[in-house]
């Protein structure tokens, strides 16, 4: 992509978002970074330089606060070229019959309503300028169900379909919409989801999973393609991950995953 573009990245205080902020600034662009953790936003701004970085300290679930912050952007950051809807959580790792309703609502409010609120606030400006790229961060969970995925997977299925439908609505304009769908990746996401950094690191042991920096490279590549090319959906997995096998539950036996059982033999 050409330099000196303005990139809005949600969920930029860790993981993919933080890595993407560094990548875009280091390649000559300016970033707007949003997140709930003020200290992390300030630390990242100090690292990248205030002239390259504008912060929005807000919870993406607060649609009004996000919309107001976007409407009040300084002139130097107003014309957003790329929106990266990265913020997301997977609260409530539990079977549906055991999970707390609040965990479901928090996941829905972040992954769906938060994404919609930011998109709705940014889209009019892109349409006025007739240019822009919306990159939504989805997940392979949108397509391959697994136990405890329940609402998280459902929200990512929404992101997938919303991306495709938004692209249809924007046909005839110069705006682009892409959905990047990672599988297992090493980031703070799993540690946060499990509530334990040690357990999060152990979860990926031996998988040689892509790092946040590597996913940021893919984000940058997607948004750097010539303006006449739109990548609709891109699914990314580590080589050691494949589609899950089907599950069986026999009488008087605990549930088994057929694919997992084979892989252990």
Tab-separated table of C-alpha atoms in Angstrom:
chain	number	residue	atom	x	y	z
A	1	UNK	CA	0.000	0.000	0.000
A	2	UNK	CA	1.122	3.565	-0.467
A	3	UNK	CA	2.484	5.308	2.616
A	4	UNK	CA	0.880	8.078	4.661
A	5	UNK	CA	-2.472	6.342	4.894
A	6	UNK	CA	-4.658	6.397	7.996
A	7	UNK	CA	-5.514	3.059	9.583
A	8	UNK	CA	-8.071	2.609	12.375
A	9	UNK	CA	-7.374	-0.534	14.401
A	10	UNK	CA	-9.730	-1.671	17.141
A	11	UNK	CA	-8.461	-3.851	19.967
A	12	UNK	CA	-4.928	-2.509	19.537
A	13	UNK	CA	-3.686	-3.004	23.093
A	14	UNK	CA	-2.421	-6.553	22.462
A	15	UNK	CA	-2.170	-9.400	19.980
A	16	UNK	CA	-3.013	-8.877	16.319
A	17	UNK	CA	-4.045	-5.252	16.808
A	18	UNK	CA	-0.869	-4.188	18.564
A	19	UNK	CA	1.295	-5.974	15.984
A	20	UNK	CA	-0.665	-4.384	13.143
A	21	UNK	CA	-0.203	-0.901	14.604
A	22	UNK	CA	3.548	-1.385	14.593
A	23	UNK	CA	3.549	-2.791	11.060
A	24	UNK	CA	1.565	0.077	9.562
A	25	UNK	CA	3.551	2.816	11.302
A	26	UNK	CA	6.876	1.202	10.419
A	27	UNK	CA	5.810	1.212	6.759
A	28	UNK	CA	5.088	4.931	6.748
A	29	UNK	CA	1.424	5.135	7.752
A	30	UNK	CA	-0.484	6.686	10.638
A	31	UNK	CA	-2.734	4.735	12.975
A	32	UNK	CA	-5.707	5.325	15.203
A	33	UNK	CA	-5.616	2.723	17.956
A	34	UNK	CA	-8.529	1.927	20.230
A	35	UNK	CA	-8.844	-0.172	23.339
A	36	UNK	CA	-9.959	-0.345	26.949
A	37	UNK	CA	-6.493	-0.460	28.553
A	38	UNK	CA	-5.327	3.138	28.715
A	39	UNK	CA	-1.792	2.380	29.919
A	40	UNK	CA	-1.162	0.052	27.003
A	41	UNK	CA	-2.471	2.620	24.533
A	42	UNK	CA	-0.154	5.238	26.020
A	43	UNK	CA	2.832	2.888	25.962
A	44	UNK	CA	2.237	2.019	22.316
A	45	UNK	CA	1.800	5.688	21.418
A	46	UNK	CA	5.095	6.538	23.139
A	47	UNK	CA	6.787	3.808	21.127
A	48	UNK	CA	5.298	4.744	17.757
A	49	UNK	CA	5.287	8.506	18.207
A	50	UNK	CA	2.327	10.800	18.854
A	51	UNK	CA	2.567	12.275	15.344
A	52	UNK	CA	1.990	8.768	13.946
A	53	UNK	CA	-0.578	7.590	16.443
A	54	UNK	CA	-3.924	8.805	17.815
A	55	UNK	CA	-5.644	6.914	20.619
A	56	UNK	CA	-9.275	6.213	21.378
A	57	UNK	CA	-9.626	5.036	24.962
A	58	UNK	CA	-13.047	3.398	24.982
A	59	UNK	CA	-14.783	0.063	25.299
A	60	UNK	CA	-15.906	-0.985	21.831
A	61	UNK	CA	-19.163	-2.196	23.393
A	62	UNK	CA	-20.027	1.463	24.007
A	63	UNK	CA	-21.199	2.323	20.509
A	64	UNK	CA	-21.907	5.978	21.321
A	65	UNK	CA	-18.493	6.577	22.863
A	66	UNK	CA	-16.782	5.034	19.835
A	67	UNK	CA	-18.917	6.983	17.353
A	68	UNK	CA	-18.319	10.245	19.224
A	69	UNK	CA	-14.551	9.630	19.289
A	70	UNK	CA	-14.481	8.920	15.552
A	71	UNK	CA	-16.533	12.036	14.835
A	72	UNK	CA	-14.085	14.117	16.906
A	73	UNK	CA	-10.879	12.853	15.293
A	74	UNK	CA	-8.212	15.522	14.666
A	75	UNK	CA	-8.030	16.724	11.062
A	76	UNK	CA	-4.792	14.810	10.496
A	77	UNK	CA	-6.560	11.519	11.298
A	78	UNK	CA	-10.062	12.095	9.914
A	79	UNK	CA	-9.811	10.531	6.456
A	80	UNK	CA	-9.623	6.859	7.400
A	81	UNK	CA	-8.297	4.720	4.540
A	82	UNK	CA	-8.394	1.321	6.250
A	83	UNK	CA	-10.620	0.100	9.086
A	84	UNK	CA	-9.399	-3.057	10.799
A	85	UNK	CA	-12.182	-4.467	12.963
A	86	UNK	CA	-9.909	-6.522	15.167
A	87	UNK	CA	-11.387	-6.209	18.664
A	88	UNK	CA	-12.897	-9.458	19.834
A	89	UNK	CA	-13.290	-11.716	22.849
A	90	UNK	CA	-14.268	-15.302	23.513
A	91	UNK	CA	-15.687	-15.077	27.015
A	92	UNK	CA	-17.148	-18.160	28.630
A	93	UNK	CA	-15.162	-21.242	27.642
A	94	UNK	CA	-17.787	-23.722	28.736
A	95	UNK	CA	-20.482	-25.950	27.356
A	96	UNK	CA	-23.652	-24.026	26.530
A	97	UNK	CA	-25.477	-25.681	29.410
A	98	UNK	CA	-22.855	-24.427	31.862
A	99	UNK	CA	-21.880	-20.982	30.601
A	100	UNK	CA	-22.931	-17.745	32.294
A	101	UNK	CA	-25.344	-15.628	30.265
A	102	UNK	CA	-23.163	-12.556	30.858
A	103	UNK	CA	-20.272	-14.224	29.037
A	104	UNK	CA	-22.496	-14.768	26.009
A	105	UNK	CA	-23.724	-11.182	26.078
A	106	UNK	CA	-20.209	-9.755	26.473
A	107	UNK	CA	-19.012	-11.789	23.486
A	108	UNK	CA	-21.976	-10.735	21.374
A	109	UNK	CA	-21.664	-7.061	22.345
A	110	UNK	CA	-17.952	-6.999	21.488
A	111	UNK	CA	-17.698	-9.209	18.424
A	112	UNK	CA	-20.938	-8.165	16.717
A	113	UNK	CA	-22.381	-4.932	18.085
A	114	UNK	CA	-18.978	-3.359	18.621
A	115	UNK	CA	-17.878	-4.181	15.084
A	116	UNK	CA	-21.143	-2.850	13.678
A	117	UNK	CA	-20.917	0.393	15.634
A	118	UNK	CA	-17.421	1.231	14.391
A	119	UNK	CA	-18.231	0.234	10.829
A	120	UNK	CA	-21.355	2.396	10.854
A	121	UNK	CA	-19.336	5.369	12.105
A	122	UNK	CA	-16.519	5.018	9.550
A	123	UNK	CA	-18.472	4.017	6.441
A	124	UNK	CA	-20.016	7.435	5.561
A	125	UNK	CA	-16.596	9.090	5.297
A	126	UNK	CA	-15.265	6.313	3.093
A	127	UNK	CA	-18.300	6.622	0.843
A	128	UNK	CA	-17.891	10.397	0.535
A	129	UNK	CA	-14.288	9.924	-0.573
A	130	UNK	CA	-15.219	6.813	-2.582
A	131	UNK	CA	-12.231	4.882	-1.292
A	132	UNK	CA	-11.424	2.722	1.668
A	133	UNK	CA	-10.902	-0.844	2.833
A	134	UNK	CA	-12.730	-2.564	5.697
A	135	UNK	CA	-10.856	-5.583	7.030
A	136	UNK	CA	-12.856	-7.672	9.484
A	137	UNK	CA	-11.018	-10.198	11.631
A	138	UNK	CA	-13.095	-13.358	11.737
A	139	UNK	CA	-12.097	-16.897	12.681
A	140	UNK	CA	-12.097	-20.439	11.339
A	141	UNK	CA	-14.528	-21.039	14.221
A	142	UNK	CA	-17.164	-19.550	11.917
A	143	UNK	CA	-17.088	-22.728	9.834
A	144	UNK	CA	-15.837	-25.590	11.982
A	145	UNK	CA	-17.873	-26.101	15.172
A	146	UNK	CA	-16.385	-27.461	18.345
A	147	UNK	CA	-17.574	-27.972	21.905
A	148	UNK	CA	-17.526	-24.762	24.010
A	149	UNK	CA	-17.375	-22.634	20.843
A	150	UNK	CA	-21.130	-21.913	20.913
A	151	UNK	CA	-21.652	-18.115	20.910
A	152	UNK	CA	-18.057	-17.200	19.978
A	153	UNK	CA	-18.340	-19.299	16.819
A	154	UNK	CA	-21.749	-17.801	16.132
A	155	UNK	CA	-20.381	-14.262	16.319
A	156	UNK	CA	-17.600	-15.116	13.898
A	157	UNK	CA	-20.120	-16.671	11.511
A	158	UNK	CA	-21.888	-13.310	11.643
A	159	UNK	CA	-18.641	-11.471	10.839
A	160	UNK	CA	-18.113	-13.745	7.845
A	161	UNK	CA	-21.595	-13.238	6.403
A	162	UNK	CA	-21.704	-9.536	7.248
A	163	UNK	CA	-18.442	-9.029	5.357
A	164	UNK	CA	-19.776	-10.725	2.241
A	165	UNK	CA	-23.094	-8.891	2.371
A	166	UNK	CA	-21.441	-5.527	2.997
A	167	UNK	CA	-19.296	-6.143	-0.060
A	168	UNK	CA	-22.488	-6.675	-2.090
A	169	UNK	CA	-23.992	-3.434	-0.776
A	170	UNK	CA	-20.854	-1.520	-1.772
A	171	UNK	CA	-20.689	-2.911	-5.293
A	172	UNK	CA	-20.266	-0.016	-7.715
A	173	UNK	CA	-18.110	1.961	-5.285
A	174	UNK	CA	-14.334	1.811	-4.880
A	175	UNK	CA	-14.624	0.470	-1.337
A	176	UNK	CA	-13.273	-2.958	-0.494
A	177	UNK	CA	-14.282	-5.430	2.227
A	178	UNK	CA	-12.243	-8.435	3.339
A	179	UNK	CA	-12.601	-11.004	6.103
A	180	UNK	CA	-9.412	-12.554	7.492
A	181	UNK	CA	-10.137	-15.808	9.330
A	182	UNK	CA	-7.229	-17.162	11.400
A	183	UNK	CA	-7.157	-20.565	13.038
A	184	UNK	CA	-4.791	-21.294	15.913
A	185	UNK	CA	-2.414	-18.350	16.416
A	186	UNK	CA	-0.088	-17.380	19.230
A	187	UNK	CA	-1.463	-14.209	20.771
A	188	UNK	CA	-2.803	-12.860	24.036
A	189	UNK	CA	-6.313	-13.890	22.978
A	190	UNK	CA	-6.148	-17.431	24.354
A	191	UNK	CA	-4.374	-16.427	27.559
A	192	UNK	CA	-7.107	-13.845	28.157
A	193	UNK	CA	-9.810	-16.327	27.290
A	194	UNK	CA	-8.412	-18.961	29.656
A	195	UNK	CA	-7.576	-16.377	32.296
A	196	UNK	CA	-4.077	-17.832	32.609
A	197	UNK	CA	-1.008	-16.864	30.556
A	198	UNK	CA	0.812	-20.120	31.389
A	199	UNK	CA	-2.187	-22.182	30.290
A	200	UNK	CA	-2.490	-20.013	27.186
A	201	UNK	CA	1.112	-20.678	26.195
A	202	UNK	CA	0.758	-24.398	26.900
A	203	UNK	CA	-2.341	-24.559	24.691
A	204	UNK	CA	-0.239	-23.890	21.585
A	205	UNK	CA	2.786	-25.981	22.527
A	206	UNK	CA	4.055	-28.008	19.562
A	207	UNK	CA	1.687	-26.399	17.028
A	208	UNK	CA	4.187	-23.911	15.570
A	209	UNK	CA	1.244	-21.523	15.247
A	210	UNK	CA	1.490	-18.173	13.431
A	211	UNK	CA	2.487	-15.257	15.624
A	212	UNK	CA	0.669	-11.952	15.924
A	213	UNK	CA	3.437	-10.354	13.860
A	214	UNK	CA	2.856	-12.872	11.069
A	215	UNK	CA	-0.886	-12.218	11.075
A	216	UNK	CA	-0.124	-8.487	10.945
A	217	UNK	CA	1.987	-9.135	7.836
A	218	UNK	CA	-1.028	-10.807	6.231
A	219	UNK	CA	-3.250	-7.853	7.180
A	220	UNK	CA	-0.760	-5.499	5.588
A	221	UNK	CA	-0.536	-7.608	2.429
A	222	UNK	CA	-4.327	-7.760	2.104
A	223	UNK	CA	-4.665	-3.995	2.366
A	224	UNK	CA	-1.672	-3.384	0.088
A	225	UNK	CA	-3.092	-5.091	-2.986
A	226	UNK	CA	-3.969	-2.906	-5.991
A	227	UNK	CA	-7.242	-1.031	-5.575
A	228	UNK	CA	-8.979	-3.099	-8.265
A	229	UNK	CA	-8.451	-6.367	-6.316
A	230	UNK	CA	-10.718	-7.430	-3.436
A	231	UNK	CA	-9.955	-10.515	-1.358
A	232	UNK	CA	-13.342	-11.542	0.006
A	233	UNK	CA	-12.279	-14.132	2.574
A	234	UNK	CA	-8.866	-15.482	3.542
A	235	UNK	CA	-8.576	-18.461	5.901
A	236	UNK	CA	-5.222	-19.029	7.604
A	237	UNK	CA	-4.114	-22.002	9.701
A	238	UNK	CA	-0.806	-23.361	10.972
A	239	UNK	CA	0.413	-26.331	8.959
A	240	UNK	CA	-0.201	-28.510	12.011
A	241	UNK	CA	-3.902	-27.645	12.112
A	242	UNK	CA	-6.504	-29.193	9.843
A	243	UNK	CA	-10.294	-29.466	9.792
A	244	UNK	CA	-11.656	-31.248	12.860
A	245	UNK	CA	-13.084	-34.730	12.574
A	246	UNK	CA	-16.679	-35.447	13.441
A	247	UNK	CA	-17.666	-36.286	17.001
A	248	UNK	CA	-19.327	-39.461	18.281
A	249	UNK	CA	-21.092	-40.209	21.550
A	250	UNK	CA	-21.690	-43.918	22.126
A	251	UNK	CA	-23.927	-45.348	24.831
A	252	UNK	CA	-22.125	-45.721	28.159
A	253	UNK	CA	-19.031	-43.954	26.786
A	254	UNK	CA	-17.832	-40.391	27.026
A	255	UNK	CA	-17.892	-38.299	23.863
A	256	UNK	CA	-14.946	-38.818	21.546
A	257	UNK	CA	-13.658	-36.776	18.677
A	258	UNK	CA	-13.004	-39.147	15.779
A	259	UNK	CA	-10.304	-36.949	14.282
A	260	UNK	CA	-8.525	-36.551	17.615
A	261	UNK	CA	-8.672	-40.280	18.245
A	262	UNK	CA	-7.032	-41.010	14.881
A	263	UNK	CA	-4.333	-38.392	15.409
A	264	UNK	CA	-3.267	-40.091	18.638
A	265	UNK	CA	-2.687	-43.442	16.944
